[in-house]
């Protein structure tokens, strides 16, 4: 049996209550844990793994950012511009790290994964948290108990 290690353990303190966002954040946590579980110390194995997954990983992160930004804009969240800057600078930092990793510069899969972990944890806990209450306030609770932001919520959102 393969024992999997969690570099990040999902906790309800990361949850905002909007299923769409929480599911995406859980996927990000899963992605970091998955990468961490491919840290073997074998450079060739790690590079092969990295090359297989990194494009999908970056595209997943971009999809998540686009989802949040779309909801912020649609609901007129006033922290949108500041938040988008954080997303953009992270994408730039990731691209730099990827290029360094591919060029064999010092970075290892372990350091790259820890960089992702630190960013994901601090971003969700500090930066994303700024919209949590606002999104909850404008969202509608569906019959199954889930919170969701509908077009009616968007139309009635105020700052
Ligand atoms: Fe969940 Fe702002 O990224």
CSV table of N, CA and C and ligand atoms in Angstrom, one decimal:
chain,number,residue,atom,x,y,z
A,1,UNK,N,0.8,-1.2,0.0
A,1,UNK,CA,0.0,0.0,0.0
A,1,UNK,C,0.9,1.3,0.0
A,2,UNK,N,0.5,2.2,-0.9
A,2,UNK,CA,1.3,3.5,-0.9
A,2,UNK,C,0.8,4.4,0.1
A,3,UNK,N,1.7,4.9,1.0
A,3,UNK,CA,1.3,5.8,2.0
A,3,UNK,C,1.5,7.2,1.4
A,4,UNK,N,0.4,8.0,1.4
A,4,UNK,CA,0.4,9.4,0.9
A,4,UNK,C,0.6,10.4,2.0
A,5,UNK,N,1.4,11.3,1.8
A,5,UNK,CA,1.7,12.3,2.8
A,5,UNK,C,0.9,13.6,2.4
A,6,UNK,N,0.3,14.3,3.4
A,6,UNK,CA,-0.3,15.5,3.1
A,6,UNK,C,0.6,16.7,3.5
A,7,UNK,N,1.0,17.5,2.6
A,7,UNK,CA,1.8,18.6,2.9
A,7,UNK,C,0.8,19.7,3.4
A,8,UNK,N,-0.4,19.7,2.9
A,8,UNK,CA,-1.4,20.6,3.4
A,8,UNK,C,-2.6,19.7,3.7
A,9,UNK,N,-3.2,19.9,4.9
A,9,UNK,CA,-4.4,19.2,5.2
A,9,UNK,C,-5.6,20.2,5.1
A,10,UNK,N,-6.6,19.8,4.3
A,10,UNK,CA,-7.7,20.7,4.2
A,10,UNK,C,-8.4,20.9,5.5
A,11,UNK,N,-8.8,22.1,5.8
A,11,UNK,CA,-9.5,22.4,7.0
A,11,UNK,C,-10.6,23.3,6.7
A,12,UNK,N,-11.7,23.2,7.5
A,12,UNK,CA,-12.8,24.1,7.3
A,12,UNK,C,-12.5,25.6,7.4
A,13,UNK,N,-11.4,25.9,8.0
A,13,UNK,CA,-11.0,27.3,8.1
A,13,UNK,C,-10.6,27.9,6.8
A,14,UNK,N,-10.4,27.0,5.8
A,14,UNK,CA,-10.1,27.4,4.4
A,14,UNK,C,-11.4,27.6,3.6
A,15,UNK,N,-12.5,27.2,4.2
A,15,UNK,CA,-13.8,27.1,3.4
A,15,UNK,C,-14.5,28.4,3.4
A,16,UNK,N,-15.1,28.8,2.3
A,16,UNK,CA,-15.8,30.1,2.2
A,16,UNK,C,-17.3,29.8,2.2
A,17,UNK,N,-17.7,28.5,2.0
A,17,UNK,CA,-19.1,28.2,2.0
A,17,UNK,C,-19.7,28.2,0.6
A,18,UNK,N,-19.0,28.7,-0.4
A,18,UNK,CA,-19.5,28.7,-1.8
A,18,UNK,C,-18.9,27.4,-2.4
A,19,UNK,N,-19.7,26.4,-2.8
A,19,UNK,CA,-19.2,25.1,-3.2
A,19,UNK,C,-18.2,25.2,-4.3
A,20,UNK,N,-18.5,26.0,-5.3
A,20,UNK,CA,-17.7,26.1,-6.5
A,20,UNK,C,-16.2,26.5,-6.1
A,21,UNK,N,-16.1,27.5,-5.2
A,21,UNK,CA,-14.8,28.0,-4.8
A,21,UNK,C,-14.2,26.9,-3.9
A,22,UNK,N,-14.9,26.4,-2.9
A,22,UNK,CA,-14.3,25.5,-2.0
A,22,UNK,C,-13.8,24.2,-2.7
A,23,UNK,N,-14.6,23.8,-3.7
A,23,UNK,CA,-14.1,22.6,-4.5
A,23,UNK,C,-12.8,22.9,-5.2
A,24,UNK,N,-12.7,24.1,-5.8
A,24,UNK,CA,-11.5,24.5,-6.5
A,24,UNK,C,-10.3,24.6,-5.5
A,25,UNK,N,-10.5,25.2,-4.4
A,25,UNK,CA,-9.4,25.3,-3.4
A,25,UNK,C,-9.0,23.9,-2.9
A,26,UNK,N,-10.0,23.0,-2.7
A,26,UNK,CA,-9.6,21.6,-2.3
A,26,UNK,C,-8.7,21.0,-3.4
A,27,UNK,N,-9.1,21.2,-4.7
A,27,UNK,CA,-8.3,20.7,-5.8
A,27,UNK,C,-6.8,21.2,-5.8
A,28,UNK,N,-6.7,22.5,-5.4
A,28,UNK,CA,-5.4,23.1,-5.3
A,28,UNK,C,-4.6,22.5,-4.2
A,29,UNK,N,-5.2,22.2,-3.1
A,29,UNK,CA,-4.5,21.6,-2.0
A,29,UNK,C,-4.1,20.1,-2.4
A,30,UNK,N,-5.0,19.5,-3.1
A,30,UNK,CA,-4.8,18.1,-3.6
A,30,UNK,C,-3.6,18.1,-4.6
A,31,UNK,N,-3.5,19.1,-5.4
A,31,UNK,CA,-2.4,19.3,-6.4
A,31,UNK,C,-1.1,19.4,-5.7
A,32,UNK,N,-1.0,20.3,-4.7
A,32,UNK,CA,0.2,20.4,-3.9
A,32,UNK,C,0.6,19.1,-3.3
A,33,UNK,N,-0.4,18.4,-2.7
A,33,UNK,CA,-0.1,17.2,-2.0
A,33,UNK,C,0.4,16.1,-3.0
A,34,UNK,N,-0.2,16.1,-4.2
A,34,UNK,CA,0.1,15.2,-5.2
A,34,UNK,C,1.6,15.4,-5.7
A,35,UNK,N,1.9,16.7,-5.9
A,35,UNK,CA,3.3,17.0,-6.3
A,35,UNK,C,4.3,16.6,-5.2
A,36,UNK,N,3.9,16.9,-3.9
A,36,UNK,CA,4.8,16.5,-2.8
A,36,UNK,C,5.0,15.0,-2.7
A,37,UNK,N,4.0,14.2,-3.1
A,37,UNK,CA,4.2,12.8,-3.1
A,37,UNK,C,5.0,12.2,-4.2
A,38,UNK,N,5.4,13.1,-5.1
A,38,UNK,CA,6.3,12.7,-6.2
A,38,UNK,C,7.7,13.2,-5.9
A,39,UNK,N,8.0,13.7,-4.8
A,39,UNK,CA,9.3,14.1,-4.4
A,39,UNK,C,10.1,12.8,-4.0
A,40,UNK,N,11.0,12.4,-4.8
A,40,UNK,CA,11.7,11.1,-4.6
A,40,UNK,C,13.2,11.3,-4.3
A,41,UNK,N,13.7,12.5,-4.7
A,41,UNK,CA,15.1,12.7,-4.5
A,41,UNK,C,15.8,12.3,-5.8
A,42,UNK,N,15.1,11.6,-6.7
A,42,UNK,CA,15.7,11.2,-8.0
A,42,UNK,C,15.4,12.2,-9.0
A,43,UNK,N,16.5,13.0,-9.4
A,43,UNK,CA,16.3,14.2,-10.3
A,43,UNK,C,15.6,13.8,-11.6
A,44,UNK,N,16.0,12.7,-12.2
A,44,UNK,CA,15.4,12.3,-13.5
A,44,UNK,C,13.9,12.0,-13.3
A,45,UNK,N,13.6,11.2,-12.3
A,45,UNK,CA,12.2,10.9,-12.1
A,45,UNK,C,11.4,12.1,-11.8
A,46,UNK,N,11.9,13.0,-11.0
A,46,UNK,CA,11.2,14.2,-10.6
A,46,UNK,C,11.0,15.1,-11.8
A,47,UNK,N,12.0,15.3,-12.6
A,47,UNK,CA,11.9,16.1,-13.8
A,47,UNK,C,10.8,15.5,-14.8
A,48,UNK,N,10.8,14.2,-15.0
A,48,UNK,CA,9.8,13.6,-15.8
A,48,UNK,C,8.4,13.8,-15.3
A,49,UNK,N,8.3,13.7,-14.0
A,49,UNK,CA,7.0,13.9,-13.4
A,49,UNK,C,6.5,15.3,-13.6
A,50,UNK,N,7.5,16.2,-13.3
A,50,UNK,CA,7.2,17.7,-13.4
A,50,UNK,C,6.8,18.1,-14.8
A,51,UNK,N,7.5,17.6,-15.8
A,51,UNK,CA,7.2,17.9,-17.2
A,51,UNK,C,5.8,17.4,-17.6
A,52,UNK,N,5.4,16.2,-17.0
A,52,UNK,CA,4.1,15.6,-17.3
A,52,UNK,C,2.9,16.5,-16.7
A,53,UNK,N,3.1,17.0,-15.5
A,53,UNK,CA,2.0,17.6,-14.8
A,53,UNK,C,1.9,19.2,-14.9
A,54,UNK,N,3.1,19.8,-15.1
A,54,UNK,CA,3.1,21.2,-14.8
A,54,UNK,C,2.1,22.1,-15.7
A,55,UNK,N,2.0,21.7,-17.0
A,55,UNK,CA,1.1,22.5,-17.8
A,55,UNK,C,-0.4,22.4,-17.3
A,56,UNK,N,-0.8,21.2,-17.0
A,56,UNK,CA,-2.1,21.1,-16.5
A,56,UNK,C,-2.3,21.8,-15.1
A,57,UNK,N,-1.3,21.8,-14.3
A,57,UNK,CA,-1.3,22.4,-13.0
A,57,UNK,C,-1.5,23.9,-13.2
A,58,UNK,N,-0.7,24.5,-14.1
A,58,UNK,CA,-0.8,25.9,-14.3
A,58,UNK,C,-2.1,26.3,-14.9
A,59,UNK,N,-2.6,25.5,-15.8
A,59,UNK,CA,-3.9,25.8,-16.4
A,59,UNK,C,-5.0,25.7,-15.4
A,60,UNK,N,-4.9,24.7,-14.4
A,60,UNK,CA,-5.9,24.6,-13.3
A,60,UNK,C,-5.9,25.9,-12.5
A,61,UNK,N,-4.7,26.3,-12.1
A,61,UNK,CA,-4.6,27.5,-11.3
A,61,UNK,C,-5.2,28.7,-12.0
A,62,UNK,N,-4.9,28.8,-13.3
A,62,UNK,CA,-5.5,30.0,-14.0
A,62,UNK,C,-7.0,29.9,-14.1
A,63,UNK,N,-7.5,28.7,-14.2
A,63,UNK,CA,-9.0,28.5,-14.3
A,63,UNK,C,-9.6,29.0,-12.9
A,64,UNK,N,-8.9,28.6,-11.9
A,64,UNK,CA,-9.4,29.0,-10.5
A,64,UNK,C,-9.4,30.5,-10.4
A,65,UNK,N,-8.3,31.1,-10.8
A,65,UNK,CA,-8.2,32.6,-10.7
A,65,UNK,C,-9.3,33.3,-11.5
A,66,UNK,N,-9.5,32.8,-12.7
A,66,UNK,CA,-10.5,33.3,-13.6
A,66,UNK,C,-11.9,33.2,-13.0
A,67,UNK,N,-12.1,32.1,-12.3
A,67,UNK,CA,-13.4,31.9,-11.7
A,67,UNK,C,-13.6,33.0,-10.6
A,68,UNK,N,-12.6,33.1,-9.7
A,68,UNK,CA,-12.8,34.1,-8.6
A,68,UNK,C,-12.9,35.5,-9.2
A,69,UNK,N,-12.1,35.8,-10.2
A,69,UNK,CA,-12.1,37.2,-10.7
A,69,UNK,C,-13.5,37.5,-11.3
A,70,UNK,N,-14.0,36.5,-12.0
A,70,UNK,CA,-15.3,36.7,-12.7
A,70,UNK,C,-16.4,36.9,-11.6
A,71,UNK,N,-16.4,36.2,-10.5
A,71,UNK,CA,-17.4,36.3,-9.5
A,71,UNK,C,-17.2,37.7,-8.8
A,72,UNK,N,-15.9,38.1,-8.6
A,72,UNK,CA,-15.7,39.4,-8.0
A,72,UNK,C,-16.2,40.5,-8.8
A,73,UNK,N,-15.9,40.4,-10.1
A,73,UNK,CA,-16.4,41.5,-11.0
A,73,UNK,C,-17.9,41.5,-11.1
A,74,UNK,N,-18.5,40.3,-11.2
A,74,UNK,CA,-19.9,40.2,-11.3
A,74,UNK,C,-20.6,40.7,-10.1
A,75,UNK,N,-20.0,40.5,-8.9
A,75,UNK,CA,-20.7,41.0,-7.7
A,75,UNK,C,-20.2,42.3,-7.2
A,76,UNK,N,-19.4,42.9,-8.0
A,76,UNK,CA,-18.9,44.3,-7.7
A,76,UNK,C,-18.1,44.3,-6.4
A,77,UNK,N,-17.3,43.3,-6.2
A,77,UNK,CA,-16.4,43.2,-5.0
A,77,UNK,C,-15.4,44.3,-5.1
A,78,UNK,N,-15.3,45.1,-4.1
A,78,UNK,CA,-14.4,46.3,-4.2
A,78,UNK,C,-12.9,46.0,-4.1
A,79,UNK,N,-12.6,44.7,-3.6
A,79,UNK,CA,-11.2,44.4,-3.6
A,79,UNK,C,-10.6,43.7,-4.8
A,80,UNK,N,-11.4,43.8,-5.9
A,80,UNK,CA,-11.1,43.0,-7.1
A,80,UNK,C,-9.7,43.4,-7.7
A,81,UNK,N,-9.4,44.7,-7.9
A,81,UNK,CA,-8.1,45.1,-8.5
A,81,UNK,C,-6.9,44.6,-7.7
A,82,UNK,N,-7.0,44.8,-6.4
A,82,UNK,CA,-5.9,44.3,-5.5
A,82,UNK,C,-5.7,42.8,-5.6
A,83,UNK,N,-6.8,42.1,-5.6
A,83,UNK,CA,-6.8,40.7,-5.6
A,83,UNK,C,-6.2,40.2,-6.9
A,84,UNK,N,-6.6,40.8,-8.0
A,84,UNK,CA,-6.1,40.4,-9.3
A,84,UNK,C,-4.6,40.5,-9.4
A,85,UNK,N,-4.1,41.6,-8.8
A,85,UNK,CA,-2.7,41.9,-8.8
A,85,UNK,C,-2.0,40.7,-8.2
A,86,UNK,N,-2.5,40.2,-7.0
A,86,UNK,CA,-1.9,39.1,-6.3
A,86,UNK,C,-1.9,37.9,-7.2
A,87,UNK,N,-3.0,37.6,-7.9
A,87,UNK,CA,-3.0,36.5,-8.9
A,87,UNK,C,-2.0,36.6,-9.9
A,88,UNK,N,-1.9,37.8,-10.5
A,88,UNK,CA,-1.0,38.0,-11.7
A,88,UNK,C,0.4,37.9,-11.2
A,89,UNK,N,0.8,38.4,-10.0
A,89,UNK,CA,2.2,38.3,-9.6
A,89,UNK,C,2.5,36.8,-9.3
A,90,UNK,N,1.5,36.1,-8.8
A,90,UNK,CA,1.8,34.7,-8.5
A,90,UNK,C,2.1,33.9,-9.8
A,91,UNK,N,1.2,34.2,-10.8
A,91,UNK,CA,1.4,33.5,-12.1
A,91,UNK,C,2.8,33.8,-12.7
A,92,UNK,N,3.3,35.1,-12.5
A,92,UNK,CA,4.6,35.4,-13.0
A,92,UNK,C,5.7,34.7,-12.2
A,93,UNK,N,5.5,34.6,-10.9
A,93,UNK,CA,6.5,33.9,-10.0
A,93,UNK,C,6.5,32.4,-10.4
A,94,UNK,N,5.4,31.8,-10.6
A,94,UNK,CA,5.3,30.4,-11.0
A,94,UNK,C,6.1,30.2,-12.3
A,95,UNK,N,5.8,31.1,-13.3
A,95,UNK,CA,6.5,30.9,-14.6
A,95,UNK,C,8.0,31.0,-14.4
A,96,UNK,N,8.4,31.9,-13.6
A,96,UNK,CA,9.9,32.1,-13.4
A,96,UNK,C,10.4,30.8,-12.7
A,97,UNK,N,9.7,30.3,-11.7
A,97,UNK,CA,10.1,29.1,-11.0
A,97,UNK,C,10.2,27.9,-11.9
A,98,UNK,N,9.2,27.8,-12.8
A,98,UNK,CA,9.1,26.7,-13.8
A,98,UNK,C,10.4,26.8,-14.7
A,99,UNK,N,10.6,28.0,-15.2
A,99,UNK,CA,11.8,28.1,-16.1
A,99,UNK,C,13.1,27.8,-15.4
A,100,UNK,N,13.2,28.2,-14.1
A,100,UNK,CA,14.4,27.9,-13.4
A,100,UNK,C,14.5,26.4,-13.2
A,101,UNK,N,13.4,25.8,-12.8
A,101,UNK,CA,13.4,24.3,-12.6
A,101,UNK,C,13.8,23.6,-13.8
A,102,UNK,N,13.2,24.0,-15.0
A,102,UNK,CA,13.5,23.2,-16.2
A,102,UNK,C,14.9,23.4,-16.6
A,103,UNK,N,15.5,24.6,-16.3
A,103,UNK,CA,16.9,24.9,-16.6
A,103,UNK,C,17.8,24.3,-15.6
A,104,UNK,N,17.3,23.6,-14.6
A,104,UNK,CA,18.1,22.9,-13.7
A,104,UNK,C,18.8,23.8,-12.7
A,105,UNK,N,18.2,25.0,-12.5
A,105,UNK,CA,18.8,25.9,-11.5
A,105,UNK,C,18.4,25.6,-10.1
A,106,UNK,N,19.3,25.2,-9.3
A,106,UNK,CA,19.1,24.9,-7.9
A,106,UNK,C,17.8,24.3,-7.4
A,107,UNK,N,16.6,24.8,-7.9
A,107,UNK,CA,15.4,24.4,-7.4
A,107,UNK,C,15.2,22.8,-7.5
A,108,UNK,N,14.5,22.3,-6.6
A,108,UNK,CA,14.2,20.8,-6.6
A,108,UNK,C,12.7,20.8,-6.6
A,109,UNK,N,12.1,19.6,-6.9
A,109,UNK,CA,10.7,19.4,-6.9
A,109,UNK,C,10.2,19.8,-5.5
A,110,UNK,N,11.0,19.4,-4.5
A,110,UNK,CA,10.6,19.7,-3.1
A,110,UNK,C,10.5,21.2,-2.8
A,111,UNK,N,11.5,22.0,-3.2
A,111,UNK,CA,11.4,23.4,-3.0
A,111,UNK,C,10.3,24.1,-3.8
A,112,UNK,N,10.1,23.6,-5.0
A,112,UNK,CA,9.1,24.1,-5.9
A,112,UNK,C,7.7,23.9,-5.2
A,113,UNK,N,7.5,22.7,-4.7
A,113,UNK,CA,6.2,22.3,-4.1
A,113,UNK,C,6.0,23.1,-2.8
A,114,UNK,N,7.1,23.3,-2.0
A,114,UNK,CA,6.9,24.1,-0.8
A,114,UNK,C,6.6,25.5,-1.1
A,115,UNK,N,7.2,26.0,-2.2
A,115,UNK,CA,6.8,27.4,-2.6
A,115,UNK,C,5.3,27.5,-2.9
A,116,UNK,N,4.8,26.5,-3.6
A,116,UNK,CA,3.4,26.4,-3.9
A,116,UNK,C,2.6,26.3,-2.7
A,117,UNK,N,3.0,25.5,-1.8
A,117,UNK,CA,2.2,25.3,-0.5
A,117,UNK,C,2.2,26.6,0.3
A,118,UNK,N,3.3,27.3,0.4
A,118,UNK,CA,3.3,28.5,1.2
A,118,UNK,C,2.4,29.5,0.6
A,119,UNK,N,2.4,29.6,-0.8
A,119,UNK,CA,1.6,30.6,-1.4
A,119,UNK,C,0.1,30.2,-1.3
A,120,UNK,N,-0.2,29.0,-1.6
A,120,UNK,CA,-1.7,28.6,-1.5
A,120,UNK,C,-2.2,28.8,-0.1
A,121,UNK,N,-1.4,28.4,0.9
A,121,UNK,CA,-1.9,28.6,2.3
A,121,UNK,C,-2.1,30.0,2.6
A,122,UNK,N,-1.1,30.8,2.3
A,122,UNK,CA,-1.3,32.2,2.8
A,122,UNK,C,-2.3,33.0,1.9
A,123,UNK,N,-2.4,32.6,0.6
A,123,UNK,CA,-3.3,33.3,-0.2
A,123,UNK,C,-4.8,33.0,0.2
A,124,UNK,N,-5.1,31.7,0.4
A,124,UNK,CA,-6.4,31.4,0.8
A,124,UNK,C,-6.8,32.0,2.2
A,125,UNK,N,-5.8,31.8,3.1
A,125,UNK,CA,-6.1,32.2,4.5
A,125,UNK,C,-6.2,33.7,4.7
A,126,UNK,N,-5.4,34.4,3.9
A,126,UNK,CA,-5.3,35.9,4.1
A,126,UNK,C,-6.0,36.7,3.0
A,127,UNK,N,-5.7,36.4,1.8
A,127,UNK,CA,-6.2,37.2,0.6
A,127,UNK,C,-7.6,36.8,0.2
A,128,UNK,N,-7.8,35.5,-0.1
A,128,UNK,CA,-9.1,35.1,-0.4
A,128,UNK,C,-10.1,35.3,0.7
A,129,UNK,N,-9.7,35.2,1.9
A,129,UNK,CA,-10.6,35.4,3.0
A,129,UNK,C,-11.3,36.7,3.0
A,130,UNK,N,-10.7,37.7,2.3
A,130,UNK,CA,-11.3,39.1,2.3
A,130,UNK,C,-12.6,39.1,1.5
A,131,UNK,N,-12.8,38.1,0.6
A,131,UNK,CA,-14.0,38.1,-0.1
A,131,UNK,C,-15.0,37.1,0.5
A,132,UNK,N,-14.6,36.2,1.4
A,132,UNK,CA,-15.4,35.1,1.9
A,132,UNK,C,-16.8,35.7,2.4
A,133,UNK,N,-16.7,36.7,3.3
A,133,UNK,CA,-17.9,37.2,3.9
A,133,UNK,C,-18.8,37.9,2.9
A,134,UNK,N,-18.1,38.6,2.0
A,134,UNK,CA,-18.9,39.3,1.0
A,134,UNK,C,-19.7,38.3,0.1
A,135,UNK,N,-19.0,37.3,-0.4
A,135,UNK,CA,-19.6,36.3,-1.3
A,135,UNK,C,-20.8,35.7,-0.5
A,136,UNK,N,-20.5,35.3,0.7
A,136,UNK,CA,-21.6,34.7,1.5
A,136,UNK,C,-22.8,35.6,1.6
A,137,UNK,N,-22.5,36.9,1.8
A,137,UNK,CA,-23.6,37.8,2.0
A,137,UNK,C,-24.5,37.9,0.7
A,138,UNK,N,-23.8,37.9,-0.5
A,138,UNK,CA,-24.6,38.1,-1.7
A,138,UNK,C,-25.1,36.8,-2.3
A,139,UNK,N,-24.6,35.6,-1.7
A,139,UNK,CA,-25.1,34.3,-2.3
A,139,UNK,C,-26.5,33.9,-1.8
A,140,UNK,N,-27.1,33.0,-2.6
A,140,UNK,CA,-28.4,32.5,-2.2
A,140,UNK,C,-28.2,31.0,-1.7
A,141,UNK,N,-28.9,30.7,-0.7
A,141,UNK,CA,-28.8,29.3,-0.2
A,141,UNK,C,-29.8,28.5,-1.0
A,142,UNK,N,-29.4,27.4,-1.7
A,142,UNK,CA,-30.2,26.6,-2.5
A,142,UNK,C,-31.0,25.6,-1.6
A,143,UNK,N,-31.9,24.9,-2.3
A,143,UNK,CA,-32.7,23.9,-1.5
A,143,UNK,C,-31.9,22.8,-0.8
A,144,UNK,N,-30.7,22.4,-1.5
A,144,UNK,CA,-29.9,21.4,-0.9
A,144,UNK,C,-28.9,21.9,0.1
A,145,UNK,N,-29.1,23.2,0.5
A,145,UNK,CA,-28.3,23.8,1.5
A,145,UNK,C,-27.0,24.5,1.0
A,146,UNK,N,-26.7,24.3,-0.3
A,146,UNK,CA,-25.5,24.9,-0.8
A,146,UNK,C,-25.6,26.4,-1.0
A,147,UNK,N,-24.5,27.1,-0.8
A,147,UNK,CA,-24.5,28.5,-1.2
A,147,UNK,C,-24.1,28.7,-2.6
A,148,UNK,N,-24.7,29.5,-3.4
A,148,UNK,CA,-24.3,29.7,-4.7
A,148,UNK,C,-24.6,31.1,-5.2
A,149,UNK,N,-23.8,31.7,-6.0
A,149,UNK,CA,-24.0,33.0,-6.5
A,149,UNK,C,-24.7,32.9,-7.9
A,150,UNK,N,-26.0,33.4,-7.9
A,150,UNK,CA,-26.8,33.3,-9.1
A,150,UNK,C,-26.8,34.7,-9.8
A,151,UNK,N,-27.4,34.7,-11.0
A,151,UNK,CA,-27.5,36.0,-11.7
A,151,UNK,C,-28.3,37.0,-11.0
A,152,UNK,N,-29.3,36.5,-10.2
A,152,UNK,CA,-30.1,37.5,-9.4
A,152,UNK,C,-29.3,38.1,-8.3
A,153,UNK,N,-28.4,37.3,-7.7
A,153,UNK,CA,-27.5,37.8,-6.6
A,153,UNK,C,-26.6,38.8,-7.2
A,154,UNK,N,-26.1,38.6,-8.4
A,154,UNK,CA,-25.2,39.5,-9.1
A,154,UNK,C,-25.9,40.8,-9.3
A,155,UNK,N,-27.2,40.7,-9.8
A,155,UNK,CA,-27.9,41.9,-10.1
A,155,UNK,C,-28.2,42.7,-8.9
A,156,UNK,N,-28.3,42.1,-7.7
A,156,UNK,CA,-28.7,42.9,-6.5
A,156,UNK,C,-27.4,43.2,-5.7
A,157,UNK,N,-26.2,42.8,-6.1
A,157,UNK,CA,-25.0,43.0,-5.3
A,157,UNK,C,-24.7,44.5,-5.2
A,158,UNK,N,-24.4,44.9,-4.0
A,158,UNK,CA,-24.1,46.3,-3.7
A,158,UNK,C,-22.8,46.4,-2.9
A,159,UNK,N,-22.1,47.4,-3.0
A,159,UNK,CA,-20.9,47.7,-2.2
A,159,UNK,C,-21.2,48.7,-1.2
B,1,LIG,FE1,-8.4,31.3,-4.5
B,1,LIG,FE2,-7.5,34.2,-5.0
B,1,LIG,O1,-7.2,32.4,-5.3
